[in-house]
XYZ file of C-alpha atoms in Angstrom:
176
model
C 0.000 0.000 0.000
C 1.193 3.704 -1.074
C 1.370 6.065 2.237
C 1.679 9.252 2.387
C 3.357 11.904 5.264
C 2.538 15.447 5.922
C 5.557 17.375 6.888
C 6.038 20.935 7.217
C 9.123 23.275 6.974
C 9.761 26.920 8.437
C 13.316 28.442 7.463
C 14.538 31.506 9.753
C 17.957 32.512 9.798
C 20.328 29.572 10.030
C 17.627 27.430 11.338
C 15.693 24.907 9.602
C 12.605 23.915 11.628
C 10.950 20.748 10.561
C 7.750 19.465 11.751
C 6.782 15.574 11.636
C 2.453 15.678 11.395
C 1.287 12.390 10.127
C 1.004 9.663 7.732
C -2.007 7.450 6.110
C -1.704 4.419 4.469
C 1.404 2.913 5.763
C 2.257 -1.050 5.324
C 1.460 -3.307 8.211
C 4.560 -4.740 9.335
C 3.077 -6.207 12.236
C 1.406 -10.071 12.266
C 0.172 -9.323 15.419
C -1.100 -5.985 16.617
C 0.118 -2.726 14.932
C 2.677 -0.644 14.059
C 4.511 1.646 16.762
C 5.683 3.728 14.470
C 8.595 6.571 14.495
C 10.072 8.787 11.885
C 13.672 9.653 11.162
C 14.313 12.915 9.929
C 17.479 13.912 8.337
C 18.260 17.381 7.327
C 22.147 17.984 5.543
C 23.071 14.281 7.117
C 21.935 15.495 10.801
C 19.635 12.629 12.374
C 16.368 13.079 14.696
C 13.740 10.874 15.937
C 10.041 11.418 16.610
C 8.457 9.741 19.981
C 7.236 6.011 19.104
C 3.638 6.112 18.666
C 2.948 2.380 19.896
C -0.242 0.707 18.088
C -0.833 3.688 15.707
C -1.326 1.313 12.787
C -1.517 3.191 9.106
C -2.196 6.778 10.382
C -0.319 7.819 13.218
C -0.376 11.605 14.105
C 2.105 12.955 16.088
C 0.757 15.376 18.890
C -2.280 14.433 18.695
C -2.339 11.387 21.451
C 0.190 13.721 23.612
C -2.480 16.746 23.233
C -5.327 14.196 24.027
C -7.574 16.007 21.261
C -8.275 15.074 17.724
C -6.193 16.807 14.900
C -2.358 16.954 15.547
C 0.173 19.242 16.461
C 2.739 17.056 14.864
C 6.267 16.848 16.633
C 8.851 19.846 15.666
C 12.915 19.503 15.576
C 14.595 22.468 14.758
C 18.359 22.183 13.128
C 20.554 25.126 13.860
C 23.841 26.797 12.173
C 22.218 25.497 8.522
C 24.015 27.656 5.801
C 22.323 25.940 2.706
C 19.946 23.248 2.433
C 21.182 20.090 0.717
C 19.087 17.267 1.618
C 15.597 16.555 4.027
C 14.939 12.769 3.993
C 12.176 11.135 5.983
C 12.295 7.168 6.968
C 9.691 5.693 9.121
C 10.278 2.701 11.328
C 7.961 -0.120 12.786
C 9.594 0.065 16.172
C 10.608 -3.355 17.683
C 12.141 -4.646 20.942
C 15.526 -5.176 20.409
C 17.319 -2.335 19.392
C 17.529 -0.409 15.960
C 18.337 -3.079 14.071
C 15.467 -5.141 14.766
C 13.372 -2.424 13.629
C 10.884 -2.656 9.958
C 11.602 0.175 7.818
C 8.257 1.180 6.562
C 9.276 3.763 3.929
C 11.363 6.707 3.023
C 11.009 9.972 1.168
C 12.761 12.933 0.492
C 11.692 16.400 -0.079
C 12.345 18.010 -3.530
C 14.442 21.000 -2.848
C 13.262 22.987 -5.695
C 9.689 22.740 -4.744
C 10.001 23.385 -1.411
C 12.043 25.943 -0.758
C 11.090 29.600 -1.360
C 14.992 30.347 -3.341
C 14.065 33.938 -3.511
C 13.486 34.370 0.330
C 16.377 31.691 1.172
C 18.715 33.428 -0.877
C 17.558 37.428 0.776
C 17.716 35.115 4.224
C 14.190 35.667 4.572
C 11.625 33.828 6.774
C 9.885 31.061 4.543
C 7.207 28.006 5.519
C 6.401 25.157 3.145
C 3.990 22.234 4.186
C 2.187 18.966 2.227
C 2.279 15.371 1.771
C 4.556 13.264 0.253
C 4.629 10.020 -0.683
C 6.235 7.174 1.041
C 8.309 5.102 -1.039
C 9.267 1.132 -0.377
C 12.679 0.795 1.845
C 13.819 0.204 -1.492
C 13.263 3.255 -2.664
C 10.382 1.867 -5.135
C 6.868 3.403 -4.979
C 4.642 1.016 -3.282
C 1.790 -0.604 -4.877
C -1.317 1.639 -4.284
C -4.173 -0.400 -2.621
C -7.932 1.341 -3.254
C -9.764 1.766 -0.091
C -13.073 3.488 0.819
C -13.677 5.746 3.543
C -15.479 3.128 5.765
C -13.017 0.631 5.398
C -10.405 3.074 7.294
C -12.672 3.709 9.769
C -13.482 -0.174 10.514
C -9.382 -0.747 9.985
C -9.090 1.887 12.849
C -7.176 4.015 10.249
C -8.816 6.973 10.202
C -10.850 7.981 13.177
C -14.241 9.288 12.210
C -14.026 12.590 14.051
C -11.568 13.966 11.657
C -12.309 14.730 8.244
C -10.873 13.217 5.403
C -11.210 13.663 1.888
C -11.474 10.032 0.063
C -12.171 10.400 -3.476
C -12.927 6.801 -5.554
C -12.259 6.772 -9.552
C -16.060 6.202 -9.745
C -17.072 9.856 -7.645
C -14.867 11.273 -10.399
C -16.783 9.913 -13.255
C -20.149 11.352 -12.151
């Protein structure tokens, strides 16, 4: 299944705040139960880790279970003393017992530079803020395999609470 991550960015001065929201349609990794899922996030090589979100599943949203209200917050890292931006990469893990290594890698993305940052304002060391979902690619690096689901099968999956709106559009609604 093809999942996707919402991420946002906010450049100011030599500080590159990043901002970890949430993800939909994420593999299973999990026989049993599901995922506790975290995200890497690497910005110019530097590594950070979200919080483990244990039995999220397909659609974990950071900030949201720490606010204890429905939308999310999402979890922020900020990266300081960053002169240019060369890379943002995103992985996301199916944490394990055991360490790191014992870890599933769910999927990975990175962010296109030259659609997300504002060059004009970057290069007059302007404030800029970009946000949106990507998609989450195989550990591979392949795209997954999309898998066509309707809004009530989230819900019954436990995927996508029904309290929060969602936008699920079939090839048949686009047809009428």
């Amino acid at each position: 299944m093809a999942g996707k991550r919402y991420v946002g960015l906010l450049r100011h001065d030599k500080t590159l705040a990043v901002t970890v929201y949430r993800e939909k349609g994420l593999k299973d990794m999990d026989l049993l139960g599901k995922n506790d899922n975290y995200v890497k996030v690497f910005v110019n090589g530097e590594e950070k880790r979200t919080t483990i979100l244990e039995n999220t599943g397909a659609a974990p949203m950071w900030g949201a279970q720490l606010k204890g209200k429905p939308g999310c917050e999402g979890e922020c890292f900020e990266y300081e003393g960053v002169d240019k931006i060369s890379s943002v990469q995103f992985q996301c893990f199916d944490f394990d017992e055991g360490g790191d290594e014992t870890d599933d890698m769910i999927g990975q993305c990175s962010l296109p530079l030259g659609e997300v940052v504002d060059a004009e304002r970057e290069t007059a060391g302007e404030v800029w803020r970009w946000s949106g979902w990507r998609t989450v690619r195989e550990s591979s690096g392949e795209l997954a395999a999309e898998l066509e689901v309707t809004e009530e099968d989230l819900v019954e999956r436990g995927d996508m609470p029904p309290d929060i709106p969602y936008h699920v559009v079939m090839a048949s609604d686009l047809a009428d």
